[in-house]
Amino acid sequence: MIVSSSELFLILRQYNPWWNQTRPSDLPAWRRAAFDELRTWISNPPAPRAVLLSGARQVGKTTLILQVIYSLLDAGVDPNSILYTTFDHPILKIVGLENVLNAWQELRPKTDGIEYLLIDEIQNVPDWQVWLKHQVDFQKARRIAVTGSSLPLVTEGLESGVGRWHTIRLSTLSFREYLQIKHIDISVPQNIARSLVPLFDATAGELLQLAEFGQGLVAHFHSYLLRGGFPQTSLTEDISTAQKLLREDIVDKVLKRDMTALFGVRRVLELEKTFVYLCMHDGGILDLAKLCENLELKKATVTKFIDYLEACNLIYKLAPYGYGKEVLRAKYKIYLADAAISGSVLLKGKSLIEDQVRLGSAVETALFKHVFTRYYQVSVGFSYWRKKDSEVDIIAEVGGDIIPFEVKYKTGPIDSRDLRGLKLLCEHKRISRGYIVTGDYSEFGRIIIKGQKSATPILKVPAPLACYLLSQSEV
């Protein structure tokens, strides 16, 4: 081993200040919505599984882990039974996980009971899936949580994780979390609905009060679309600086470092061209043949790039709704991980708000992320629906229900053309309720789509309010 156990232990002491009864002064008191779920799985797991916390770079995974550690300490857990380590550290990466654990076990004060292992950037550990499987199977006195910003989920060995770990997908900040982290007082009415569903039964007076509240969210929502939902960029006052940080610290590091280290990508320029193309078509149905033709790339190369981008949490892929061979041959819809990524990469700056096409794409991306985060733990899948020239942007399947979301972020009334996709879907499928996400508060309200066999209630709700209530109900 290139370093001794005592040298390794000195490194570990830097990452584990609670061993010396100290506490970092910069750890935020504010907590993300995922905190309670992560805390439960580490302190009192519903099943004998490890936790895999997955999310993009700079999304707040390490902060969340540290907040859980200090909540364990506050509950009386022995500090010496908790080990935090990160495999972004070059020496720890070289010596390997087992040597790190051996140094900890050898030199720490002996403790009884449960051990808590919290490991950052687990993707830098060779064969981490096999190691985690063995830990869960044979080390019953250990509670383990691992994080990864660039987990190579498309590589071999993933099947070993079935039944061995519980995955928590940490998206970028929701709109509600963005308001909280920036300490923006929005004067929430006491009787405000905590989700979208109660609005189908709300009185006209309640909808009017909610509309007045929602109109105060518009400027903040536009700022959210420009700065993005990464904590660092959210707290950066200057929008140009925030977008520069997003490009350099998040996008560039994934494309130029993680892709090479994890997947052996050498054709970085072609990867960048592919990602820029996806930014230009964010929220659109991907025509793979056209992409390959425009960029002069092979289909196999682009397909691999897209899989890698998804594994690195930079994009979401949405399949069309349905089953069978027809769906397998159909085209995917691509959403970026955050609405601000496209504008930052394409150097749109504040002009995004004046560009109705780009703004509409950013709103749709933001909405999808909120729908995904809200329903991820209970949904059997997310998709879009398309038949002939009609489309419904987003579908969440929850408890046997198909819940459609159509984005029409524009000023002015919703007309029959805007309803065509939803109407056609309601005629083909049993839909209990649906949503049209708009840009005009004068359109806020309920309508009924009548078909030959059914009548479906549809809620027209402005985008800032929709995202706020989806993130509110996530809690």
XYZ file of N, CA and C in Angstrom, residues 12-170:
477
model
N -8.843 10.631 6.903
C -10.229 10.395 7.308
C -10.656 11.358 8.419
N -9.727 11.704 9.318
C -10.063 12.632 10.403
C -10.493 13.991 9.847
N -9.921 14.391 8.721
C -10.303 15.668 8.115
C -11.755 15.642 7.647
N -12.204 14.484 7.189
C -13.573 14.357 6.690
C -14.574 14.038 7.793
N -14.086 13.684 8.971
C -14.967 13.270 10.065
C -14.699 14.104 11.310
N -15.000 15.411 11.293
C -14.684 16.290 12.423
C -15.432 15.925 13.692
N -16.541 15.187 13.583
C -17.296 14.799 14.776
C -16.485 13.850 15.663
N -15.447 13.204 15.112
C -14.583 12.381 15.970
C -13.893 13.249 17.031
N -13.698 14.535 16.714
C -13.087 15.480 17.654
C -14.116 16.393 18.304
N -15.386 15.996 18.212
C -16.479 16.760 18.826
C -16.625 18.165 18.238
N -16.285 18.336 16.971
C -16.459 19.634 16.317
C -17.550 19.534 15.266
N -18.057 20.694 14.863
C -19.185 20.764 13.939
C -18.918 21.898 12.940
N -19.107 21.656 11.654
C -18.867 22.718 10.676
C -19.858 23.864 10.841
N -19.363 25.089 10.698
C -20.225 26.256 10.889
C -21.036 26.598 9.645
N -20.644 26.038 8.494
C -21.297 26.418 7.243
C -22.326 25.399 6.768
N -22.641 24.417 7.596
C -23.652 23.433 7.195
C -25.030 24.058 7.318
N -25.789 24.164 6.219
C -27.077 24.868 6.274
C -28.094 24.152 7.154
N -28.868 24.942 7.875
C -29.936 24.369 8.702
C -31.111 23.929 7.836
N -31.271 24.603 6.700
C -32.364 24.268 5.789
C -32.122 22.906 5.159
N -33.163 22.121 5.017
C -33.035 20.752 4.506
C -33.909 20.538 3.288
N -33.424 19.709 2.395
C -34.196 19.376 1.200
C -35.301 18.389 1.544
N -36.254 18.270 0.623
C -37.400 17.386 0.863
C -36.973 15.935 1.016
N -35.833 15.560 0.406
C -35.377 14.167 0.456
C -34.742 13.802 1.793
N -34.535 14.781 2.677
C -33.840 14.512 3.946
C -34.545 13.428 4.754
N -35.846 13.549 4.933
C -36.569 12.607 5.794
C -36.477 11.182 5.269
N -36.571 11.033 3.945
C -36.482 9.685 3.363
C -35.095 9.094 3.599
N -34.049 9.889 3.360
C -32.691 9.400 3.565
C -32.438 9.093 5.038
N -32.884 9.967 5.918
C -32.709 9.755 7.366
C -33.379 8.472 7.827
N -34.567 8.208 7.314
C -35.293 6.985 7.690
C -34.543 5.742 7.256
N -34.035 5.754 6.016
C -33.363 4.565 5.494
C -32.024 4.303 6.175
N -31.422 5.338 6.759
C -30.155 5.135 7.458
C -30.383 4.786 8.929
N -31.342 5.436 9.567
C -31.544 5.221 11.007
C -32.457 4.047 11.305
N -33.500 3.862 10.513
C -34.475 2.796 10.771
C -35.009 2.270 9.445
N -34.177 1.573 8.685
C -34.554 1.180 7.321
C -35.778 0.270 7.290
N -36.717 0.549 6.385
C -37.903 -0.301 6.261
C -37.577 -1.708 5.777
N -36.399 -1.881 5.157
C -35.960 -3.182 4.664
C -34.441 -3.231 4.790
N -33.855 -4.436 4.857
C -32.391 -4.542 4.986
C -31.684 -4.213 3.675
N -31.577 -2.920 3.402
C -30.959 -2.458 2.157
C -30.044 -1.273 2.441
N -29.084 -1.099 1.544
C -28.295 0.122 1.547
C -29.074 1.214 0.824
N -28.546 2.432 0.835
C -29.183 3.552 0.150
C -28.233 4.057 -0.928
N -28.762 4.230 -2.119
C -28.014 4.813 -3.221
C -28.620 6.175 -3.531
N -27.884 7.237 -3.216
C -28.339 8.603 -3.457
C -27.705 9.078 -4.758
N -28.525 9.197 -5.787
C -28.027 9.510 -7.124
C -28.521 10.878 -7.568
N -27.623 11.635 -8.197
C -28.008 12.952 -8.687
C -26.841 13.623 -9.377
N -27.127 14.688 -10.092
C -26.107 15.389 -10.862
C -25.070 16.034 -9.946
N -23.958 16.454 -10.531
C -22.937 17.186 -9.786
C -23.522 18.455 -9.165
N -23.035 18.786 -7.990
C -23.381 20.039 -7.317
C -24.864 20.163 -6.973
N -25.547 19.036 -6.861
C -26.982 19.111 -6.591
C -27.286 19.077 -5.087
N -26.263 18.806 -4.257
C -26.456 18.848 -2.814
C -26.407 17.506 -2.114
N -25.834 16.498 -2.751
C -25.800 15.155 -2.151
C -24.933 15.117 -0.899
N -23.738 15.719 -0.967
C -22.834 15.696 0.185
C -23.440 16.451 1.366
N -24.031 17.605 1.110
C -24.674 18.368 2.182
C -25.770 17.551 2.849
N -26.552 16.849 2.040
C -27.628 16.018 2.583
C -27.069 14.902 3.464
N -25.990 14.268 3.008
C -25.352 13.211 3.792
C -24.866 13.759 5.142
N -24.198 14.915 5.106
C -23.671 15.509 6.342
C -24.801 15.910 7.290
N -25.900 16.410 6.745
C -27.035 16.768 7.601
C -27.596 15.526 8.299
N -27.640 14.405 7.588
C -28.117 13.163 8.202
C -27.146 12.704 9.281
N -25.837 12.831 9.024
C -24.845 12.436 10.023
C -25.050 13.213 11.321
N -25.224 14.525 11.216
C -25.381 15.329 12.430
C -26.724 15.088 13.101
N -27.717 14.672 12.343
C -28.982 14.309 12.995
C -28.815 13.009 13.775
N -27.976 12.087 13.272
C -27.672 10.860 14.019
C -26.919 11.183 15.303
N -25.948 12.099 15.194
C -25.188 12.492 16.379
C -26.088 13.153 17.418
N -27.015 13.995 16.945
C -27.949 14.657 17.856
C -28.868 13.645 18.545
N -29.062 12.490 17.869
C -29.913 11.446 18.458
C -29.126 10.524 19.393
N -27.825 10.810 19.574
C -27.044 10.041 20.537
C -26.170 8.957 19.960
N -26.038 8.879 18.637
C -25.170 7.867 18.029
C -23.710 8.187 18.352
N -22.918 7.155 18.683
C -21.498 7.320 18.990
C -20.765 7.875 17.767
N -20.059 9.006 17.893
C -19.362 9.601 16.745
C -18.369 8.648 16.080
N -17.749 7.774 16.866
C -16.737 6.872 16.315
C -17.330 5.715 15.518
N -18.651 5.581 15.561
C -19.297 4.522 14.771
C -19.744 5.020 13.398
N -19.445 6.302 13.099
C -19.851 6.904 11.827
C -18.614 7.213 10.996
N -18.563 6.681 9.795
C -17.468 6.972 8.866
C -18.023 7.621 7.611
N -17.512 8.824 7.302
C -17.799 9.475 6.017
C -16.504 9.536 5.221
N -16.578 9.179 3.962
C -15.404 9.271 3.091
C -15.841 9.551 1.668
N -14.951 10.162 0.905
C -15.270 10.478 -0.486
C -14.170 9.955 -1.403
N -14.564 9.364 -2.483
C -13.593 8.822 -3.429
C -13.348 9.766 -4.591
N -13.569 11.054 -4.320
C -13.010 12.108 -5.155
C -11.582 12.427 -4.719
N -11.219 12.016 -3.509
C -9.872 12.264 -2.990
C -8.881 11.354 -3.717
N -7.804 11.902 -4.290
C -6.910 11.087 -5.132
C -6.246 9.939 -4.386
N -5.825 10.156 -3.123
C -5.154 9.081 -2.386
C -6.139 7.977 -2.028
N -7.328 8.364 -1.561
C -8.329 7.358 -1.202
C -8.738 6.551 -2.431
N -8.805 7.227 -3.563
C -9.162 6.544 -4.804
C -8.111 5.493 -5.171
N -6.840 5.817 -4.934
C -5.753 4.901 -5.289
C -5.697 3.703 -4.340
N -5.811 3.955 -3.029
C -5.652 2.850 -2.075
C -6.857 1.921 -2.040
N -8.023 2.435 -2.403
C -9.193 1.579 -2.488
C -10.034 1.550 -1.222
N -11.273 1.138 -1.387
C -12.255 1.186 -0.302
C -11.907 0.259 0.850
N -11.471 -0.967 0.549
C -11.192 -1.924 1.618
C -10.058 -1.446 2.516
N -9.013 -0.860 1.931
C -7.912 -0.347 2.749
C -8.363 0.824 3.621
N -9.263 1.653 3.090
C -9.804 2.756 3.878
C -10.590 2.214 5.078
N -11.424 1.224 4.836
C -12.212 0.637 5.926
C -11.316 -0.055 6.943
N -10.290 -0.726 6.466
C -9.377 -1.413 7.382
C -8.658 -0.418 8.295
N -8.228 0.720 7.716
C -7.551 1.743 8.529
C -8.496 2.297 9.588
N -9.738 2.514 9.207
C -10.740 3.015 10.170
C -10.971 2.007 11.288
N -11.154 0.746 10.923
C -11.422 -0.283 11.923
C -10.221 -0.486 12.848
N -9.027 -0.342 12.301
C -7.811 -0.598 13.074
C -7.531 0.500 14.090
N -7.775 1.761 13.721
C -7.290 2.880 14.530
C -8.371 3.649 15.285
N -9.620 3.433 14.984
C -10.667 4.165 15.718
C -10.889 3.523 17.076
N -11.443 4.283 18.025
C -11.844 3.670 19.303
C -12.935 2.627 19.055
N -12.847 1.540 19.737
C -13.796 0.450 19.518
C -15.191 0.844 20.012
N -16.186 0.476 19.219
C -17.574 0.755 19.572
C -18.406 -0.502 19.411
N -19.529 -0.532 20.094
C -20.478 -1.634 19.958
C -21.677 -1.168 19.149
N -22.366 -2.112 18.587
C -23.608 -1.784 17.892
C -23.405 -1.488 16.425
N -24.302 -0.692 15.899
C -24.373 -0.444 14.454
C -23.263 0.491 13.994
N -22.684 0.177 12.833
C -21.731 1.062 12.165
C -22.441 1.759 11.007
N -22.079 3.024 10.792
C -22.697 3.808 9.727
C -21.617 4.196 8.722
N -21.745 3.715 7.498
C -20.800 4.040 6.430
C -21.499 4.938 5.420
N -20.931 6.117 5.187
C -21.504 7.062 4.234
C -20.407 7.429 3.239
N -20.596 7.015 1.995
C -19.517 7.052 1.012
C -19.930 7.895 -0.184
N -19.162 8.952 -0.448
C -19.410 9.848 -1.579
C -18.679 9.359 -2.832
N -19.291 9.615 -3.975
C -18.702 9.326 -5.298
C -18.279 7.865 -5.404
N -19.206 6.982 -5.113
C -18.938 5.545 -5.104
C -18.570 5.026 -6.496
N -18.939 5.769 -7.559
C -18.641 5.290 -8.903
C -17.140 5.200 -9.173
N -16.329 5.864 -8.334
C -14.875 5.799 -8.494
C -14.266 4.572 -7.835
N -15.106 3.749 -7.214
C -14.644 2.496 -6.599
C -14.894 1.358 -7.584
N -13.841 0.634 -7.997
C -14.052 -0.487 -8.930
C -14.993 -1.531 -8.345
N -15.897 -2.030 -9.167
C -16.837 -3.093 -8.772
C -17.625 -2.734 -7.514
N -18.055 -1.459 -7.445
C -18.781 -1.019 -6.256
C -20.093 -1.772 -6.066
N -20.714 -2.197 -7.191
C -21.985 -2.914 -7.058
C -21.800 -4.228 -6.306
N -20.724 -4.960 -6.648
C -20.463 -6.246 -5.994
C -20.138 -6.038 -4.522
N -19.322 -5.002 -4.234
C -18.982 -4.718 -2.845
C -20.230 -4.399 -2.029
N -21.104 -3.564 -2.588
C -22.308 -3.168 -1.862
C -23.229 -4.359 -1.650
N -23.322 -5.224 -2.632
C -24.140 -6.427 -2.502
C -23.633 -7.295 -1.350
N -22.327 -7.509 -1.287
C -21.771 -8.341 -0.218
C -21.967 -7.697 1.149
N -21.839 -6.383 1.234
C -22.052 -5.700 2.506
C -23.474 -5.916 3.009
N -24.442 -5.747 2.114
C -25.846 -5.900 2.507
C -26.140 -7.345 2.897
N -25.542 -8.288 2.171
C -25.816 -9.702 2.426
C -25.165 -10.215 3.712
N -23.964 -9.710 4.043
C -23.184 -10.339 5.113
C -22.832 -9.422 6.291
N -22.977 -8.107 6.136
C -22.647 -7.189 7.231
C -23.935 -6.576 7.778
N -24.651 -7.334 8.552
C -25.970 -6.926 9.011
C -25.917 -5.782 10.029
N -24.762 -5.561 10.640
C -24.651 -4.504 11.654
C -24.201 -3.185 11.047
N -24.232 -3.077 9.741
C -23.831 -1.841 9.074
C -25.018 -1.203 8.352
N -25.122 0.125 8.460
C -26.059 0.909 7.656
C -25.214 1.699 6.653
N -25.526 1.558 5.401
C -24.668 2.113 4.357
C -25.472 3.017 3.439
N -24.916 4.196 3.181
C -25.462 5.090 2.153
C -24.320 5.511 1.250
N -24.536 5.425 -0.043
C -23.514 5.827 -1.013
C -24.116 6.848 -1.965
N -23.275 7.738 -2.478
C -23.743 8.712 -3.455
C -22.953 8.584 -4.734
N -23.558 9.073 -5.811
C -22.861 9.104 -7.088
C -23.474 10.145 -7.996
N -22.641 11.026 -8.522
C -23.124 12.018 -9.473
C -23.060 11.492 -10.890
N -22.264 10.456 -11.092
C -22.067 9.929 -12.451
C -22.046 8.416 -12.415
N -23.085 7.831 -11.881
C -23.096 6.380 -11.722
C -23.240 5.685 -13.067
N -22.301 4.804 -13.387
C -22.369 4.095 -14.672
C -23.409 2.990 -14.631
N -24.671 3.386 -14.593
C -25.747 2.410 -14.437
C -25.947 1.531 -15.657
N -25.287 1.884 -16.771
C -25.465 1.073 -17.971
C -24.414 -0.016 -18.064
N -23.510 -0.118 -17.087
C -22.465 -1.123 -17.134
C -22.959 -2.419 -16.536
N -22.159 -3.460 -16.680
C -22.537 -4.772 -16.171
C -22.544 -4.764 -14.649
N -23.344 -5.609 -14.080
C -23.354 -5.767 -12.638
C -24.508 -5.082 -11.938
N -25.295 -4.298 -12.665
C -26.389 -3.585 -12.015
C -27.412 -4.557 -11.439
N -27.584 -5.710 -12.101
C -28.585 -6.657 -11.620
C -28.270 -7.156 -10.219
N -27.000 -7.070 -9.784
C -26.655 -7.507 -8.438
C -27.281 -6.621 -7.379
N -27.731 -5.428 -7.772
C -28.316 -4.509 -6.815
C -29.780 -4.753 -6.536
N -30.414 -5.644 -7.277
C -31.836 -5.879 -7.082
C -32.077 -6.396 -5.662
N -32.879 -5.663 -4.900
C -33.177 -6.056 -3.539
C -32.085 -5.744 -2.540
N -30.987 -5.103 -2.996
C -29.859 -4.819 -2.103
C -29.769 -3.347 -1.738
N -30.281 -2.462 -2.600
C -30.241 -1.055 -2.221
C -31.499 -0.322 -2.685
N -31.790 0.711 -1.936
C -32.923 1.586 -2.224
C -32.377 2.861 -2.858
N -32.901 3.209 -4.023
C -32.392 4.370 -4.752
C -33.237 5.605 -4.460
N -32.548 6.693 -4.144
C -33.184 8.004 -4.006
C -32.611 8.893 -5.098
N -33.455 9.346 -5.997
C -33.022 10.227 -7.072
C -33.138 11.678 -6.588
N -32.009 12.335 -6.473
C -31.999 13.723 -6.018
C -31.917 14.634 -7.235
